[in-house]
CSV table of N, CA and C in Angstrom, one decimal:
chain,number,residue,atom,x,y,z
K,1,MET,N,-8.9,-1.8,-7.2
K,1,MET,CA,-7.5,-1.5,-6.9
K,1,MET,C,-7.2,0.0,-6.9
K,2,GLU,N,-7.7,0.7,-7.8
K,2,GLU,CA,-7.4,2.1,-7.9
K,2,GLU,C,-7.9,2.9,-6.6
K,3,GLY,N,-9.0,2.5,-6.0
K,3,GLY,CA,-9.5,3.1,-4.8
K,3,GLY,C,-8.5,2.9,-3.6
K,4,ILE,N,-8.0,1.7,-3.5
K,4,ILE,CA,-7.1,1.4,-2.4
K,4,ILE,C,-5.8,2.2,-2.6
K,5,LEU,N,-5.3,2.2,-3.8
K,5,LEU,CA,-4.1,3.0,-4.0
K,5,LEU,C,-4.3,4.5,-3.8
K,6,PHE,N,-5.5,4.9,-4.1
K,6,PHE,CA,-5.9,6.3,-3.9
K,6,PHE,C,-5.8,6.7,-2.4
K,7,PHE,N,-6.4,5.8,-1.5
K,7,PHE,CA,-6.3,6.0,-0.1
K,7,PHE,C,-4.9,6.0,0.4
K,8,PHE,N,-4.1,5.1,-0.1
K,8,PHE,CA,-2.7,5.0,0.3
K,8,PHE,C,-1.9,6.3,-0.1
K,9,ILE,N,-2.1,6.8,-1.3
K,9,ILE,CA,-1.5,8.0,-1.8
K,9,ILE,C,-1.9,9.2,-1.0
K,10,LEU,N,-3.2,9.2,-0.7
K,10,LEU,CA,-3.8,10.3,0.2
K,10,LEU,C,-3.1,10.3,1.6
K,11,PHE,N,-3.0,9.1,2.2
K,11,PHE,CA,-2.4,9.0,3.5
K,11,PHE,C,-0.9,9.4,3.4
K,12,LEU,N,-0.2,9.0,2.4
K,12,LEU,CA,1.2,9.3,2.2
K,12,LEU,C,1.4,10.8,1.9
K,13,ALA,N,0.5,11.4,1.1
K,13,ALA,CA,0.6,12.8,0.8
K,13,ALA,C,0.4,13.6,2.1
K,14,ALA,N,-0.6,13.2,2.9
K,14,ALA,CA,-0.8,13.9,4.2
K,14,ALA,C,0.4,13.9,5.1
K,15,LEU,N,1.0,12.7,5.1
K,15,LEU,CA,2.3,12.6,5.9
K,15,LEU,C,3.3,13.6,5.4
K,16,LEU,N,3.6,13.5,4.1
K,16,LEU,CA,4.6,14.3,3.5
K,16,LEU,C,4.3,15.8,3.7
K,17,ILE,N,3.1,16.2,3.6
K,17,ILE,CA,2.7,17.6,3.7
K,17,ILE,C,2.9,18.1,5.1
K,18,PHE,N,2.4,17.4,6.1
K,18,PHE,CA,2.3,17.8,7.5
K,18,PHE,C,3.6,17.6,8.3
K,19,ILE,N,4.5,16.8,7.8
K,19,ILE,CA,5.7,16.5,8.5
K,19,ILE,C,6.7,17.7,8.1
K,20,LYS,N,7.0,18.5,9.1
K,20,LYS,CA,7.8,19.7,8.8
K,20,LYS,C,9.3,19.4,9.0
K,21,HIS,N,9.7,18.5,9.8
K,21,HIS,CA,11.1,18.3,10.1
K,21,HIS,C,11.9,17.4,9.1
K,22,ILE,N,11.2,17.0,8.1
K,22,ILE,CA,11.9,16.2,7.0
K,22,ILE,C,12.2,17.2,5.9
K,23,LYS,N,13.4,17.1,5.4
K,23,LYS,CA,13.9,18.0,4.3
K,23,LYS,C,13.1,17.7,3.1
K,24,TRP,N,13.0,18.8,2.2
K,24,TRP,CA,12.2,18.7,1.0
K,24,TRP,C,12.7,17.6,0.0
K,25,TRP,N,14.0,17.4,0.0
K,25,TRP,CA,14.6,16.5,-1.0
K,25,TRP,C,14.2,15.0,-0.5
K,26,ILE,N,14.1,14.8,0.8
K,26,ILE,CA,13.7,13.5,1.2
K,26,ILE,C,12.2,13.2,0.9
K,27,LYS,N,11.4,14.3,1.0
K,27,LYS,CA,10.0,14.2,0.6
K,27,LYS,C,9.9,13.9,-0.9
K,28,LEU,N,10.7,14.6,-1.7
K,28,LEU,CA,10.7,14.4,-3.1
K,28,LEU,C,11.1,12.9,-3.4
K,29,PHE,N,12.1,12.4,-2.8
K,29,PHE,CA,12.6,11.1,-3.0
K,29,PHE,C,11.5,10.1,-2.6
K,30,VAL,N,10.8,10.3,-1.5
K,30,VAL,CA,9.7,9.4,-1.1
K,30,VAL,C,8.6,9.4,-2.1
K,31,ALA,N,8.2,10.6,-2.6
K,31,ALA,CA,7.2,10.8,-3.6
K,31,ALA,C,7.6,10.1,-4.9
K,32,LEU,N,8.8,10.2,-5.4
K,32,LEU,CA,9.3,9.5,-6.6
K,32,LEU,C,9.3,8.0,-6.4
K,33,TYR,N,9.8,7.6,-5.2
K,33,TYR,CA,9.8,6.2,-4.9
K,33,TYR,C,8.4,5.5,-5.0
K,34,TYR,N,7.4,6.2,-4.4
K,34,TYR,CA,6.1,5.6,-4.4
K,34,TYR,C,5.4,5.8,-5.8
K,35,GLY,N,5.8,6.8,-6.5
K,35,GLY,CA,5.3,7.0,-7.9
K,35,GLY,C,5.7,5.9,-8.8
K,36,ILE,N,7.0,5.6,-8.7
K,36,ILE,CA,7.6,4.5,-9.5
K,36,ILE,C,7.0,3.1,-9.1
K,37,LEU,N,7.0,2.9,-7.7
K,37,LEU,CA,6.5,1.7,-7.2
K,37,LEU,C,5.0,1.4,-7.6
K,38,ILE,N,4.2,2.4,-7.5
K,38,ILE,CA,2.8,2.3,-7.8
K,38,ILE,C,2.6,2.0,-9.3
K,39,TYR,N,3.4,2.7,-10.1
K,39,TYR,CA,3.4,2.5,-11.6
K,39,TYR,C,3.6,1.0,-11.9
K,40,PHE,N,4.8,0.5,-11.4
K,40,PHE,CA,5.1,-0.9,-11.8
K,40,PHE,C,4.2,-1.9,-11.1
K,41,PHE,N,3.7,-1.6,-9.9
K,41,PHE,CA,2.7,-2.5,-9.3
K,41,PHE,C,1.4,-2.5,-10.1
K,42,SER,N,0.9,-1.4,-10.5
K,42,SER,CA,-0.3,-1.3,-11.3
K,42,SER,C,-0.2,-2.0,-12.6
K,43,LYS,N,1.0,-1.8,-13.3
K,43,LYS,CA,1.2,-2.4,-14.6
K,43,LYS,C,1.2,-3.9,-14.5
K,44,GLY,N,1.9,-4.5,-13.5
K,44,GLY,CA,1.9,-5.9,-13.4
K,44,GLY,C,0.6,-6.5,-13.0
K,45,TYR,N,-0.1,-5.8,-12.0
K,45,TYR,CA,-1.3,-6.2,-11.5
K,45,TYR,C,-2.4,-6.3,-12.7
K,46,LYS,N,-2.4,-5.2,-13.5
K,46,LYS,CA,-3.3,-5.1,-14.6
K,46,LYS,C,-3.0,-6.2,-15.6
K,47,LYS,N,-1.8,-6.5,-15.9
K,47,LYS,CA,-1.4,-7.6,-16.8
K,47,LYS,C,-2.0,-8.9,-16.4
K,48,ILE,N,-1.8,-9.2,-15.1
K,48,ILE,CA,-2.3,-10.5,-14.6
K,48,ILE,C,-3.9,-10.5,-14.8
K,49,GLN,N,-4.5,-9.4,-14.4
K,49,GLN,CA,-6.0,-9.4,-14.6
K,49,GLN,C,-6.4,-9.5,-16.1
K,50,ASP,N,-5.7,-8.8,-16.9
K,50,ASP,CA,-6.0,-8.8,-18.3
K,50,ASP,C,-5.9,-10.2,-19.0
K,51,ASP,N,-4.8,-10.9,-18.5
K,51,ASP,CA,-4.6,-12.3,-19.0
K,51,ASP,C,-5.8,-13.2,-18.6
K,52,TYR,N,-6.2,-13.0,-17.4
K,52,TYR,CA,-7.4,-13.8,-17.0
K,52,TYR,C,-8.7,-13.4,-17.7
K,53,GLU,N,-8.8,-12.1,-17.8
K,53,GLU,CA,-10.0,-11.7,-18.5
K,53,GLU,C,-10.1,-12.1,-20.0
K,54,LEU,N,-8.9,-12.2,-20.6
K,54,LEU,CA,-8.8,-12.7,-22.0
K,54,LEU,C,-9.3,-14.2,-22.0
K,55,TYR,N,-8.8,-15.0,-21.1
K,55,TYR,CA,-9.3,-16.3,-21.0
K,55,TYR,C,-10.8,-16.4,-20.7
K,56,ARG,N,-11.3,-15.6,-19.8
K,56,ARG,CA,-12.7,-15.6,-19.5
K,56,ARG,C,-13.5,-15.1,-20.7
K,57,SER,N,-13.0,-14.2,-21.5
K,57,SER,CA,-13.8,-13.8,-22.6
K,57,SER,C,-14.0,-14.9,-23.7
K,58,LYS,N,-13.0,-15.7,-23.8
K,58,LYS,CA,-13.0,-16.8,-24.8
K,58,LYS,C,-13.8,-18.0,-24.2
K,59,ASN,N,-13.8,-18.2,-22.9
K,59,ASN,CA,-14.4,-19.4,-22.3
K,59,ASN,C,-15.3,-19.0,-21.2
K,60,GLU,N,-16.5,-19.6,-21.3
K,60,GLU,CA,-17.5,-19.4,-20.2
K,60,GLU,C,-17.0,-20.2,-19.0
K,61,TYR,N,-17.0,-19.6,-17.8
K,61,TYR,CA,-16.5,-20.3,-16.6
K,61,TYR,C,-17.5,-21.4,-16.2
K,62,ASN,N,-16.9,-22.6,-16.0
K,62,ASN,CA,-17.7,-23.8,-15.5
K,62,ASN,C,-16.9,-24.3,-14.4
K,63,PRO,N,-17.4,-24.3,-13.1
K,63,PRO,CA,-16.6,-24.8,-12.0
K,63,PRO,C,-16.3,-26.3,-12.1
K,64,ASN,N,-17.1,-27.1,-12.9
K,64,ASN,CA,-16.8,-28.5,-13.1
K,64,ASN,C,-15.8,-28.8,-14.1
K,65,ASP,N,-15.4,-27.9,-14.9
K,65,ASP,CA,-14.4,-28.1,-15.9
K,65,ASP,C,-13.0,-27.9,-15.3
K,66,PRO,N,-12.1,-28.9,-15.4
K,66,PRO,CA,-10.8,-28.8,-14.8
K,66,PRO,C,-9.9,-27.7,-15.4
K,67,ALA,N,-10.1,-27.4,-16.7
K,67,ALA,CA,-9.4,-26.4,-17.4
K,67,ALA,C,-9.7,-25.0,-16.8
K,68,ASP,N,-11.0,-24.8,-16.5
K,68,ASP,CA,-11.4,-23.5,-15.9
K,68,ASP,C,-10.9,-23.4,-14.5
K,69,VAL,N,-11.0,-24.4,-13.7
K,69,VAL,CA,-10.4,-24.4,-12.4
K,69,VAL,C,-8.9,-24.1,-12.4
K,70,LYS,N,-8.2,-24.7,-13.3
K,70,LYS,CA,-6.8,-24.5,-13.4
K,70,LYS,C,-6.5,-23.0,-13.8
K,71,ALA,N,-7.3,-22.5,-14.8
K,71,ALA,CA,-7.1,-21.1,-15.2
K,71,ALA,C,-7.4,-20.2,-14.0
K,72,LEU,N,-8.4,-20.5,-13.2
K,72,LEU,CA,-8.7,-19.6,-12.0
K,72,LEU,C,-7.5,-19.7,-11.0
K,73,GLU,N,-6.9,-20.9,-10.8
K,73,GLU,CA,-5.8,-21.0,-9.9
K,73,GLU,C,-4.6,-20.3,-10.5
K,74,ASN,N,-4.4,-20.4,-11.8
K,74,ASN,CA,-3.3,-19.7,-12.5
K,74,ASN,C,-3.5,-18.2,-12.5
K,75,TYR,N,-4.7,-17.7,-12.1
K,75,TYR,CA,-4.9,-16.3,-12.0
K,75,TYR,C,-4.7,-15.9,-10.5
K,76,TRP,N,-5.2,-16.6,-9.6
K,76,TRP,CA,-5.1,-16.2,-8.2
K,76,TRP,C,-3.7,-16.4,-7.6
K,77,ASP,N,-3.1,-17.5,-7.9
K,77,ASP,CA,-1.8,-17.7,-7.3
K,77,ASP,C,-0.7,-16.7,-7.7
K,78,PRO,N,-0.6,-16.3,-9.0
K,78,PRO,CA,0.3,-15.3,-9.4
K,78,PRO,C,-0.1,-13.9,-8.8
K,79,LEU,N,-1.4,-13.6,-8.7
K,79,LEU,CA,-1.9,-12.4,-8.2
K,79,LEU,C,-1.5,-12.3,-6.7
K,80,ALA,N,-1.7,-13.3,-6.0
K,80,ALA,CA,-1.4,-13.3,-4.6
K,80,ALA,C,0.1,-13.2,-4.3
K,81,ASP,N,0.9,-13.9,-5.1
K,81,ASP,CA,2.3,-13.8,-5.0
K,81,ASP,C,2.8,-12.3,-5.4
K,82,TYR,N,2.2,-11.8,-6.4
K,82,TYR,CA,2.6,-10.5,-6.9
K,82,TYR,C,2.3,-9.4,-5.8
K,83,ALA,N,1.1,-9.4,-5.3
K,83,ALA,CA,0.7,-8.5,-4.3
K,83,ALA,C,1.5,-8.7,-3.0
K,84,GLY,N,1.8,-9.9,-2.7
K,84,GLY,CA,2.6,-10.2,-1.5
K,84,GLY,C,4.0,-9.7,-1.6
K,85,ASN,N,4.6,-9.8,-2.8
K,85,ASN,CA,6.0,-9.4,-3.0
K,85,ASN,C,6.1,-7.9,-2.9
K,86,PHE,N,5.1,-7.1,-3.4
K,86,PHE,CA,5.1,-5.7,-3.3
K,86,PHE,C,4.7,-5.1,-2.0
K,87,GLU,N,4.1,-5.9,-1.2
K,87,GLU,CA,3.5,-5.4,0.1
K,87,GLU,C,4.6,-4.8,1.0
K,88,VAL,N,5.8,-5.4,1.1
K,88,VAL,CA,6.9,-4.9,1.9
K,88,VAL,C,7.4,-3.6,1.4
K,89,PHE,N,7.4,-3.5,0.1
K,89,PHE,CA,7.9,-2.2,-0.5
K,89,PHE,C,6.9,-1.1,-0.3
K,90,PHE,N,5.7,-1.4,-0.1
K,90,PHE,CA,4.7,-0.3,0.2
K,90,PHE,C,4.8,0.1,1.7
K,91,HIS,N,4.9,-0.9,2.6
K,91,HIS,CA,4.7,-0.6,4.0
K,91,HIS,C,6.0,-0.2,4.7
K,92,LEU,N,7.1,-0.8,4.4
K,92,LEU,CA,8.3,-0.5,5.2
K,92,LEU,C,8.7,0.9,5.2
K,93,PRO,N,8.8,1.6,4.1
K,93,PRO,CA,9.2,3.0,4.1
K,93,PRO,C,8.2,3.9,4.9
K,94,VAL,N,6.9,3.6,4.8
K,94,VAL,CA,5.9,4.4,5.5
K,94,VAL,C,6.1,4.2,7.0
K,95,LEU,N,6.3,2.9,7.4
K,95,LEU,CA,6.5,2.7,8.8
K,95,LEU,C,7.8,3.3,9.4
K,96,ILE,N,8.8,3.4,8.6
K,96,ILE,CA,10.1,4.1,9.0
K,96,ILE,C,9.8,5.5,9.1
K,97,LEU,N,9.1,6.1,8.2
K,97,LEU,CA,8.8,7.5,8.2
K,97,LEU,C,7.9,7.9,9.4
K,98,LEU,N,6.9,7.1,9.7
K,98,LEU,CA,6.0,7.3,10.8
K,98,LEU,C,6.8,7.2,12.1
K,99,THR,N,7.6,6.2,12.3
K,99,THR,CA,8.3,5.9,13.5
K,99,THR,C,9.3,7.1,13.7
K,100,PHE,N,10.0,7.5,12.7
K,100,PHE,CA,11.0,8.6,12.8
K,100,PHE,C,10.2,9.9,13.2
K,101,SER,N,9.1,10.2,12.5
K,101,SER,CA,8.3,11.4,12.8
K,101,SER,C,7.8,11.4,14.2
K,102,TYR,N,7.2,10.3,14.6
K,102,TYR,CA,6.7,10.3,16.0
K,102,TYR,C,7.8,10.5,17.0
K,103,TYR,N,8.9,9.9,16.8
K,103,TYR,CA,10.1,10.0,17.7
K,103,TYR,C,10.5,11.5,17.8
K,104,LYS,N,10.6,12.2,16.6
K,104,LYS,CA,10.9,13.6,16.6
K,104,LYS,C,9.9,14.4,17.3
K,105,TRP,N,8.6,14.2,17.1
K,105,TRP,CA,7.5,14.9,17.7
K,105,TRP,C,7.5,14.8,19.2
K,106,ILE,N,7.7,13.5,19.7
K,106,ILE,CA,7.6,13.3,21.1
K,106,ILE,C,8.9,13.9,21.7
K,107,LYS,N,10.0,13.8,21.1
K,107,LYS,CA,11.2,14.3,21.7
K,107,LYS,C,11.2,15.8,21.7
K,108,ASN,N,10.6,16.5,20.8
K,108,ASN,CA,10.5,18.0,20.7
K,108,ASN,C,9.3,18.5,21.4
K,109,GLY,N,8.5,17.7,22.0
K,109,GLY,CA,7.3,18.2,22.7
K,109,GLY,C,7.7,19.2,23.8
K,110,LYS,N,6.9,20.3,23.9
K,110,LYS,CA,7.2,21.3,24.9
K,110,LYS,C,7.0,21.0,26.3
K,111,ASN,N,5.9,20.2,26.5
K,111,ASN,CA,5.6,19.8,27.9
K,111,ASN,C,5.0,18.4,27.9
K,112,LYS,N,4.7,17.9,29.1
K,112,LYS,CA,4.2,16.5,29.3
K,112,LYS,C,2.8,16.4,28.6
K,113,THR,N,2.0,17.4,28.7
K,113,THR,CA,0.6,17.3,28.1
K,113,THR,C,0.7,17.2,26.6
K,114,GLN,N,1.6,18.0,26.0
K,114,GLN,CA,1.8,17.9,24.5
K,114,GLN,C,2.3,16.5,24.1
K,115,ARG,N,3.2,16.0,24.9
K,115,ARG,CA,3.8,14.6,24.5
K,115,ARG,C,2.7,13.6,24.7
K,116,ILE,N,1.8,13.7,25.7
K,116,ILE,CA,0.7,12.7,25.8
K,116,ILE,C,-0.2,12.8,24.6
K,117,LEU,N,-0.5,14.0,24.2
K,117,LEU,CA,-1.4,14.2,23.1
K,117,LEU,C,-0.8,13.7,21.8
K,118,ILE,N,0.5,13.8,21.6
K,118,ILE,CA,1.2,13.3,20.5
K,118,ILE,C,1.1,11.7,20.5
K,119,VAL,N,1.3,11.1,21.6
K,119,VAL,CA,1.2,9.7,21.7
K,119,VAL,C,-0.2,9.2,21.5
K,120,LEU,N,-1.2,10.0,22.0
K,120,LEU,CA,-2.6,9.6,21.7
K,120,LEU,C,-3.0,9.8,20.2
K,121,SER,N,-2.3,10.7,19.5
K,121,SER,CA,-2.6,10.8,18.1
K,121,SER,C,-2.1,9.6,17.3
K,122,LEU,N,-1.3,8.9,17.9
K,122,LEU,CA,-0.8,7.6,17.3
K,122,LEU,C,-1.9,6.6,17.1
K,123,ILE,N,-2.9,6.6,17.9
K,123,ILE,CA,-4.0,5.7,17.8
K,123,ILE,C,-4.8,5.8,16.5
K,124,PRO,N,-5.3,7.0,16.2
K,124,PRO,CA,-6.1,7.1,14.9
K,124,PRO,C,-5.2,6.9,13.7
K,125,VAL,N,-3.9,7.4,13.8
K,125,VAL,CA,-3.0,7.2,12.6
K,125,VAL,C,-2.7,5.7,12.4
K,126,SER,N,-2.5,5.0,13.5
K,126,SER,CA,-2.3,3.6,13.4
K,126,SER,C,-3.5,2.8,12.9
K,127,LEU,N,-4.7,3.2,13.3
K,127,LEU,CA,-5.9,2.5,12.8
K,127,LEU,C,-6.1,2.8,11.3
K,128,ILE,N,-5.8,4.0,10.9
K,128,ILE,CA,-6.0,4.3,9.5
K,128,ILE,C,-4.9,3.6,8.7
K,129,TYR,N,-3.7,3.5,9.2
K,129,TYR,CA,-2.6,2.8,8.5
K,129,TYR,C,-2.9,1.3,8.4
K,130,LEU,N,-3.4,0.8,9.5
K,130,LEU,CA,-3.8,-0.7,9.6
K,130,LEU,C,-4.9,-1.0,8.6
K,131,TRP,N,-5.8,-0.1,8.5
K,131,TRP,CA,-6.9,-0.3,7.5
K,131,TRP,C,-6.4,-0.3,6.1
K,132,ILE,N,-5.5,0.6,5.8
K,132,ILE,CA,-4.9,0.7,4.4
K,132,ILE,C,-4.0,-0.5,4.2
K,133,ALA,N,-3.3,-1.0,5.2
K,133,ALA,CA,-2.4,-2.1,5.0
K,133,ALA,C,-3.2,-3.4,4.8
K,134,ILE,N,-4.3,-3.5,5.4
K,134,ILE,CA,-5.2,-4.7,5.2
K,134,ILE,C,-5.8,-4.6,3.8
K,135,LEU,N,-6.2,-3.4,3.3
K,135,LEU,CA,-6.7,-3.3,2.0
K,135,LEU,C,-5.7,-3.6,0.9
K,136,ILE,N,-4.4,-3.2,1.1
K,136,ILE,CA,-3.4,-3.5,0.1
K,136,ILE,C,-3.1,-5.0,0.2
K,137,GLY,N,-3.1,-5.6,1.4
K,137,GLY,CA,-2.9,-7.0,1.5
K,137,GLY,C,-4.0,-7.8,0.8
K,138,MET,N,-5.2,-7.3,0.8
K,138,MET,CA,-6.3,-8.0,0.2
K,138,MET,C,-6.3,-7.9,-1.3
K,139,LEU,N,-5.4,-7.1,-1.9
K,139,LEU,CA,-5.3,-7.1,-3.3
K,139,LEU,C,-4.9,-8.4,-3.9
K,140,GLY,N,-4.2,-9.2,-3.1
K,140,GLY,CA,-3.7,-10.5,-3.6
K,140,GLY,C,-4.4,-11.6,-2.9
K,141,TYR,N,-5.6,-11.3,-2.2
K,141,TYR,CA,-6.3,-12.3,-1.5
K,141,TYR,C,-6.9,-13.4,-2.4
K,142,GLN,N,-6.7,-14.6,-2.0
K,142,GLN,CA,-7.3,-15.7,-2.8
K,142,GLN,C,-8.5,-16.3,-2.1
K,143,PRO,N,-9.6,-16.2,-2.8
K,143,PRO,CA,-10.9,-16.7,-2.1
K,143,PRO,C,-10.8,-18.3,-2.0
């Protein structure tokens, strides 16, 4: 989980550093928002994992034992719900920030070539963001 959140933070930090038309206090607000969000998400995610690990340390997993299967379901269902509930809070502000930024960049482009290059830069940014969104969504994936 830490690796996924690291890539998300790196992506967000790059956005905040390289976007010049957003005021510093908005950047500070976004950084604080994500700092608090990641703190609470990590804390809850870790608690769900720790509860399951506590059960696993006391009981050897047996797929034929209904109690073990129930414990596994009681781990994955809350984990999937928890990650799913936080996913909107991770993605919506970044999408708003990206949409606003690209609108400003395209609008303030000096000529047609620059505007085309800005639109083309949307492809790698979208692919990287899609990859990060899939990884964050997979934090709650139930096998």
